[in-house]
């Protein structure tokens, strides 16, 4: 992974936005089985709005714009949690024009803490928090170099390993043991986003990401 | 389960336009999806704000009015409004005495109202929170904080609204609102779903002869799903579950709300009320100011909720205090 | 279209029991299926009586109250009460100044109210009749007397009720009630039927994507049946048909009622109201005291009615006069 | 036909009540096609209640009890019209213990007039009025003797001859030309009642009817 700059962020967001248009129906269906069926809309609208925002060069302010965009259009749980994560990252990166890849695990940790505070959630409750945590650990282990395959693997494994457990938080909690066997929609969304990001990373040089590999 | 609408994406905004145009003496929409009293905030009074998804009229917007709420933020159907809209509603409700957020316990709403509260902190507007969690079907008593907020919220709106109208302080209004919230227990049952305009499909499916006990107002799963039962049997089970959660006896005074989720007609609510009253009469519990009607709906959903609000002297005085909105007038 | 009930044969009586038990300060049932004000007749005041089939709450019984009606006789669902019940309602409404019968134009009701009137004659109670026939879809203007009475009747209840409260004579109240009846035009549209408990089947059938324009509140056939249309197109057609029957222009003042037949939610009524108001604004017609809600229903039927009530000074004064029942408070 | 006495009336009503139980579904269906589907209930409930009433010996008062019974339980149009007819007959026969068969056409005329006044209807509008009128004419023509076959024939012919015409009165009027081809439920009910009455007349001697033939 290269360093994070505002143009890199813009490119990544744009790529996720395009991918989200495509995977929105899958997410709506997953959320329909365990909730209110709006997660695909939430994710595609949020990234769509963020992709349309003009990002300043300051990485922190660029993340702030993305957070605001998310908040404007998608105020469901997931939208608010993503906005919370983006806001935490914005605070941590404010005043810098580039953030090295080595900062990423720390930023993820900050985002995770903010999301846990916002949603009063804990790890192990079968939510997006578990996904973020797993990816953070994977990046920590992997260290430098192309971390995306490990990130994708961690995100995918989280979905699969939690499938056999019941949801303990959010709307899906209501289904109790009925949620066993089903993928948590938020974990699935995270996985699809990370996969989209991996695809985005490959032609990174051409889209403004400073490739550090 | 058929709807009268134009483009689904315009459902909420056209509804709010119509609401404000029909009742300009009561409601105003100073910024998109933020509804305030026609006259705005009342100087020196604690502002009461609620918010949540559309599709529950009269909840939430309908309860803005004298002796009730000061402002609401309204989202898409069954979806939270944004934290920014909530913050705007709070700004518009602030008369200099601070703002109480009073809303149902749903993940999105809680997170966004918390964010809105943090925004207001930075603007030096004092604010407090009371989360409404009255649905006994949604979590065990040990996990009461996880319960959903349903129709019982209108007691909290009414009682807190009356307390604020007395020019009580933010702390006092918050204390009373929490007391009202703690005094309410609700349970719902559903017979048929509604259609969320932008989804275009029913929120759930139930067989032609089936009902679901304990279902939530967005179709959240309930306690059991089986063949429909007679009205008295349904009412008995609802009362049993409420009374198990809040035992009542001689000397207790309550208000009860028999509420339609939308399509269930008044006729059937009265059949349920009749039985609920017989049950409370048997226990020697006195009913005062009962409410029967469509107070908190899910558009055209078929079904009903039952709420018991246990009253003490203060709560009863405030429940009976004058109030006026397009759907509820107390004189 | 699913119901909450015990035995179908008990539907009406249990409903009336519940109604009176819930609002003992407003309603009383001194004899079976005859509902009066809690305090009975008002000495020296003209008594106002209505009646008809059950299944239309708040119509008919709901509109008994101060500034409104004095008594009603209620039949089975969608069926006329008996002449004897009507006569009893009239006796109970008589405060010595005579009784006005004010009810919808349906064959059974008309015949029975006529018989009831003859019975009262023999008892030396003076009585008059105003028949409500506001549904423009049910007969051409040349045959206005054959039209059905629908939601417009509540304007007649309110206006005649206020006039009687002023202690006007029976003749004066009758004249004003007739004026109010003549001032109203209504039209309905339906999307889905309701179930009459004792029949157990839907009152009509409509395809999943169909609506019927001009349908009556018991499922009487309307003007056309076709694919559903957008809310604005539906509202436009309803307004066009009403305005064709009662042309309005600058300087006219009206109240309008956008009424749900039961399942159609407030959200959708406001979408319709928004359009109706735009149409009247275009014509320069002023709207005063509009009503949006469930004022005259067919249990869980989906659909809406639109009523225009053209006001003069007297009608507007009376419409705005204080009134109170469980469903409509004017202060 | 024999003379009309209170016991004869009681027997006739009882026979119609039994028959009405059987033909109620047919009538409900006919009324369902052109109205609210309650006519079978109306007729069977009305005659059922009248059959349960204790009738005084005075023919007029006996008819009055029947009228009241009808009014108590069935206040739909047809119930009210039947009650109106019974009431008119009660007035015309009050104070007599027996009424000769020759009075029947006149009584029918009185009932018809009362029903027309009550329902503001006219002949030719495809209602029960036309049936009553046709039967009255048939009895007038037939004079003395067993008039029931002629009455049944007239009632049946009314149903059939009006079938091709549209309903002009009552709820069925709303169907306009849609009512063409369908039997008027009220005419059909009248026909079924007269048929039941004919059956009742046959064993009349055994059930208290003074057979005058
Ligand atoms: N309080 C919470 N903390 C962390 N994650 C949560 C929380 N609530 C929900 N989630 C995640 O969000 C996903 C659902 O998102 P979304 O559809 O936006 O929720 P909703 O529509 O119920 O507001 C869940 O699958 C879960 O992963
Ligand atoms: N005004 C009237 N005058 C004479 N006959 C009438 C009148 N209205 C209805 N009928 C007759 O009554 C029949 C319907 O009776 P019923 O089902 O009791 O009416 P509803 O249910 O509409 O009150 C019609 O088929 C017609 O023959
Ligand atoms: Mg969701
Ligand atoms: Mg959601
Ligand atoms: Mg009928
Ligand atoms: Mg009928």
PDB file of N, CA and C and ligand atoms in Angstrom, chain C residues 107-108 111, chain D residues 31 35-39 42 75-79 81 115-116 118-121 125-129 167 169-172 184-187, ligand 2:
ATOM      1  N   UNK C 107     -81.145   3.588   1.270  1.00  0.00           N
ATOM      2  CA  UNK C 107     -82.525   3.123   1.275  1.00  0.00           C
ATOM      3  C   UNK C 107     -83.039   2.669   2.631  1.00  0.00           C
ATOM      4  N   UNK C 108     -82.331   1.739   3.247  1.00  0.00           N
ATOM      5  CA  UNK C 108     -82.792   1.191   4.516  1.00  0.00           C
ATOM      6  C   UNK C 108     -82.873   2.266   5.597  1.00  0.00           C
ATOM      7  N   UNK C 111     -85.922   4.673   4.939  1.00  0.00           N
ATOM      8  CA  UNK C 111     -87.225   4.075   5.281  1.00  0.00           C
ATOM      9  C   UNK C 111     -87.395   3.966   6.785  1.00  0.00           C
TER      10      UNK C 111
ATOM     11  N   UNK D  31     -78.258 -11.215  -3.895  1.00  0.00           N
ATOM     12  CA  UNK D  31     -78.073  -9.857  -3.387  1.00  0.00           C
ATOM     13  C   UNK D  31     -76.600  -9.458  -3.410  1.00  0.00           C
ATOM     14  N   UNK D  35     -75.888  -6.057  -4.694  1.00  0.00           N
ATOM     15  CA  UNK D  35     -76.062  -5.230  -3.495  1.00  0.00           C
ATOM     16  C   UNK D  35     -75.086  -5.646  -2.437  1.00  0.00           C
ATOM     17  N   UNK D  36     -75.559  -5.791  -1.214  1.00  0.00           N
ATOM     18  CA  UNK D  36     -74.647  -6.073  -0.114  1.00  0.00           C
ATOM     19  C   UNK D  36     -74.743  -7.500   0.404  1.00  0.00           C
ATOM     20  N   UNK D  37     -75.507  -8.332  -0.274  1.00  0.00           N
ATOM     21  CA  UNK D  37     -75.453  -9.758   0.041  1.00  0.00           C
ATOM     22  C   UNK D  37     -76.120 -10.166   1.341  1.00  0.00           C
ATOM     23  N   UNK D  38     -77.026  -9.335   1.849  1.00  0.00           N
ATOM     24  CA  UNK D  38     -77.630  -9.665   3.141  1.00  0.00           C
ATOM     25  C   UNK D  38     -79.081 -10.123   3.041  1.00  0.00           C
ATOM     26  N   UNK D  39     -79.618 -10.239   1.840  1.00  0.00           N
ATOM     27  CA  UNK D  39     -81.061 -10.452   1.720  1.00  0.00           C
ATOM     28  C   UNK D  39     -81.517 -11.795   2.280  1.00  0.00           C
ATOM     29  N   UNK D  42     -81.680 -11.361   5.927  1.00  0.00           N
ATOM     30  CA  UNK D  42     -82.834 -10.514   6.246  1.00  0.00           C
ATOM     31  C   UNK D  42     -84.119 -11.326   6.277  1.00  0.00           C
ATOM     32  N   UNK D  75     -83.538  -4.757   9.611  1.00  0.00           N
ATOM     33  CA  UNK D  75     -83.852  -3.390   9.239  1.00  0.00           C
ATOM     34  C   UNK D  75     -83.234  -3.005   7.900  1.00  0.00           C
ATOM     35  N   UNK D  76     -82.847  -3.999   7.108  1.00  0.00           N
ATOM     36  CA  UNK D  76     -82.416  -3.669   5.753  1.00  0.00           C
ATOM     37  C   UNK D  76     -83.667  -3.288   4.958  1.00  0.00           C
ATOM     38  N   UNK D  77     -83.484  -2.812   3.742  1.00  0.00           N
ATOM     39  CA  UNK D  77     -84.610  -2.319   2.948  1.00  0.00           C
ATOM     40  C   UNK D  77     -85.755  -3.325   2.895  1.00  0.00           C
ATOM     41  N   UNK D  78     -85.406  -4.548   2.571  1.00  0.00           N
ATOM     42  CA  UNK D  78     -86.438  -5.557   2.389  1.00  0.00           C
ATOM     43  C   UNK D  78     -87.174  -5.835   3.686  1.00  0.00           C
ATOM     44  N   UNK D  79     -86.407  -5.919   4.769  1.00  0.00           N
ATOM     45  CA  UNK D  79     -87.019  -6.164   6.069  1.00  0.00           C
ATOM     46  C   UNK D  79     -87.997  -5.056   6.415  1.00  0.00           C
ATOM     47  N   UNK D  81     -89.503  -3.065   4.331  1.00  0.00           N
ATOM     48  CA  UNK D  81     -90.652  -3.092   3.421  1.00  0.00           C
ATOM     49  C   UNK D  81     -91.634  -4.193   3.824  1.00  0.00           C
ATOM     50  N   UNK D 115     -95.974   0.204   0.904  1.00  0.00           N
ATOM     51  CA  UNK D 115     -94.563  -0.015   0.536  1.00  0.00           C
ATOM     52  C   UNK D 115     -94.074   1.051  -0.439  1.00  0.00           C
ATOM     53  N   UNK D 116     -94.957   1.447  -1.364  1.00  0.00           N
ATOM     54  CA  UNK D 116     -94.549   2.478  -2.326  1.00  0.00           C
ATOM     55  C   UNK D 116     -94.329   3.810  -1.609  1.00  0.00           C
ATOM     56  N   UNK D 118     -93.532   4.168   1.592  1.00  0.00           N
ATOM     57  CA  UNK D 118     -92.332   4.038   2.440  1.00  0.00           C
ATOM     58  C   UNK D 118     -91.048   4.121   1.629  1.00  0.00           C
ATOM     59  N   UNK D 119     -90.981   3.409   0.524  1.00  0.00           N
ATOM     60  CA  UNK D 119     -89.728   3.325  -0.228  1.00  0.00           C
ATOM     61  C   UNK D 119     -89.633   4.307  -1.376  1.00  0.00           C
ATOM     62  N   UNK D 120     -90.631   5.163  -1.497  1.00  0.00           N
ATOM     63  CA  UNK D 120     -90.667   6.150  -2.587  1.00  0.00           C
ATOM     64  C   UNK D 120     -90.376   5.496  -3.942  1.00  0.00           C
ATOM     65  N   UNK D 121     -90.977   4.338  -4.125  1.00  0.00           N
ATOM     66  CA  UNK D 121     -90.730   3.601  -5.361  1.00  0.00           C
ATOM     67  C   UNK D 121     -91.942   3.577  -6.271  1.00  0.00           C
ATOM     68  N   UNK D 125     -89.679  -0.412 -11.670  1.00  0.00           N
ATOM     69  CA  UNK D 125     -88.287  -0.111 -11.322  1.00  0.00           C
ATOM     70  C   UNK D 125     -87.480  -1.371 -10.975  1.00  0.00           C
ATOM     71  N   UNK D 126     -88.101  -2.508 -11.219  1.00  0.00           N
ATOM     72  CA  UNK D 126     -87.462  -3.813 -10.961  1.00  0.00           C
ATOM     73  C   UNK D 126     -87.207  -4.013  -9.475  1.00  0.00           C
ATOM     74  N   UNK D 127     -88.297  -4.008  -8.730  1.00  0.00           N
ATOM     75  CA  UNK D 127     -88.191  -4.281  -7.289  1.00  0.00           C
ATOM     76  C   UNK D 127     -89.315  -5.232  -6.889  1.00  0.00           C
ATOM     77  N   UNK D 128     -89.356  -5.519  -5.618  1.00  0.00           N
ATOM     78  CA  UNK D 128     -90.384  -6.373  -5.051  1.00  0.00           C
ATOM     79  C   UNK D 128     -91.774  -5.803  -5.305  1.00  0.00           C
ATOM     80  N   UNK D 129     -91.843  -4.501  -5.533  1.00  0.00           N
ATOM     81  CA  UNK D 129     -93.148  -3.886  -5.795  1.00  0.00           C
ATOM     82  C   UNK D 129     -93.800  -4.523  -7.018  1.00  0.00           C
ATOM     83  N   UNK D 167     -82.012  -2.321 -13.027  1.00  0.00           N
ATOM     84  CA  UNK D 167     -82.597  -1.875 -11.761  1.00  0.00           C
ATOM     85  C   UNK D 167     -82.590  -0.347 -11.687  1.00  0.00           C
ATOM     86  N   UNK D 169     -83.954   1.307  -8.749  1.00  0.00           N
ATOM     87  CA  UNK D 169     -84.206   1.738  -7.376  1.00  0.00           C
ATOM     88  C   UNK D 169     -83.337   0.915  -6.432  1.00  0.00           C
ATOM     89  N   UNK D 170     -83.054   1.500  -5.271  1.00  0.00           N
ATOM     90  CA  UNK D 170     -82.309   0.764  -4.249  1.00  0.00           C
ATOM     91  C   UNK D 170     -80.830   0.659  -4.614  1.00  0.00           C
ATOM     92  N   UNK D 171     -80.151  -0.164  -3.872  1.00  0.00           N
ATOM     93  CA  UNK D 171     -78.710  -0.308  -4.022  1.00  0.00           C
ATOM     94  C   UNK D 171     -78.317  -0.786  -5.418  1.00  0.00           C
ATOM     95  N   UNK D 172     -79.140  -1.661  -5.996  1.00  0.00           N
ATOM     96  CA  UNK D 172     -78.826  -2.256  -7.293  1.00  0.00           C
ATOM     97  C   UNK D 172     -78.805  -1.214  -8.411  1.00  0.00           C
ATOM     98  N   UNK D 184     -83.624  -9.556  -9.933  1.00  0.00           N
ATOM     99  CA  UNK D 184     -83.670  -8.662  -8.781  1.00  0.00           C
ATOM    100  C   UNK D 184     -83.811  -9.511  -7.518  1.00  0.00           C
ATOM    101  N   UNK D 185     -82.934  -9.325  -6.554  1.00  0.00           N
ATOM    102  CA  UNK D 185     -82.969 -10.181  -5.362  1.00  0.00           C
ATOM    103  C   UNK D 185     -84.313 -10.103  -4.636  1.00  0.00           C
ATOM    104  N   UNK D 186     -84.876  -8.914  -4.565  1.00  0.00           N
ATOM    105  CA  UNK D 186     -86.152  -8.745  -3.857  1.00  0.00           C
ATOM    106  C   UNK D 186     -87.288  -9.479  -4.559  1.00  0.00           C
ATOM    107  N   UNK D 187     -87.285  -9.456  -5.885  1.00  0.00           N
ATOM    108  CA  UNK D 187     -88.308 -10.196  -6.644  1.00  0.00           C
ATOM    109  C   UNK D 187     -88.129 -11.694  -6.458  1.00  0.00           C
TER     110      UNK D 187
HETATM  111  N1  LIG E   2     -87.115   1.724  -2.174  1.00  0.00           N
HETATM  112  C1  LIG E   2     -87.510   0.482  -2.479  1.00  0.00           C
HETATM  113  N2  LIG E   2     -88.784   0.217  -2.783  1.00  0.00           N
HETATM  114  C2  LIG E   2     -89.175  -1.037  -3.072  1.00  0.00           C
HETATM  115  N3  LIG E   2     -88.344  -2.098  -3.086  1.00  0.00           N
HETATM  116  C3  LIG E   2     -87.064  -1.886  -2.786  1.00  0.00           C
HETATM  117  C4  LIG E   2     -86.581  -0.597  -2.459  1.00  0.00           C
HETATM  118  N4  LIG E   2     -85.268  -0.709  -2.182  1.00  0.00           N
HETATM  119  C5  LIG E   2     -84.943  -2.009  -2.333  1.00  0.00           C
HETATM  120  N5  LIG E   2     -86.032  -2.722  -2.700  1.00  0.00           N
HETATM  121  C6  LIG E   2     -86.098  -4.169  -2.908  1.00  0.00           C
HETATM  122  O1  LIG E   2     -85.341  -4.771  -1.883  1.00  0.00           O
HETATM  123  C7  LIG E   2     -84.349  -5.616  -2.435  1.00  0.00           C
HETATM  124  C8  LIG E   2     -83.080  -5.515  -1.659  1.00  0.00           C
HETATM  125  O2  LIG E   2     -83.375  -5.733  -0.294  1.00  0.00           O
HETATM  126  P1  LIG E   2     -82.194  -5.625   0.797  1.00  0.00           P
HETATM  127  O3  LIG E   2     -81.098  -6.583   0.479  1.00  0.00           O
HETATM  128  O4  LIG E   2     -82.826  -5.764   2.141  1.00  0.00           O
HETATM  129  O5  LIG E   2     -81.684  -4.152   0.573  1.00  0.00           O
HETATM  130  P2  LIG E   2     -80.429  -3.420   1.242  1.00  0.00           P
HETATM  131  O6  LIG E   2     -79.507  -4.479   1.788  1.00  0.00           O
HETATM  132  O7  LIG E   2     -79.829  -2.667   0.126  1.00  0.00           O
HETATM  133  O8  LIG E   2     -80.954  -2.529   2.329  1.00  0.00           O
HETATM  134  C9  LIG E   2     -84.208  -5.160  -3.870  1.00  0.00           C
HETATM  135  O9  LIG E   2     -83.827  -6.235  -4.670  1.00  0.00           O
HETATM  136  C10 LIG E   2     -85.556  -4.608  -4.225  1.00  0.00           C
HETATM  137  O10 LIG E   2     -86.402  -5.597  -4.737  1.00  0.00           O
END
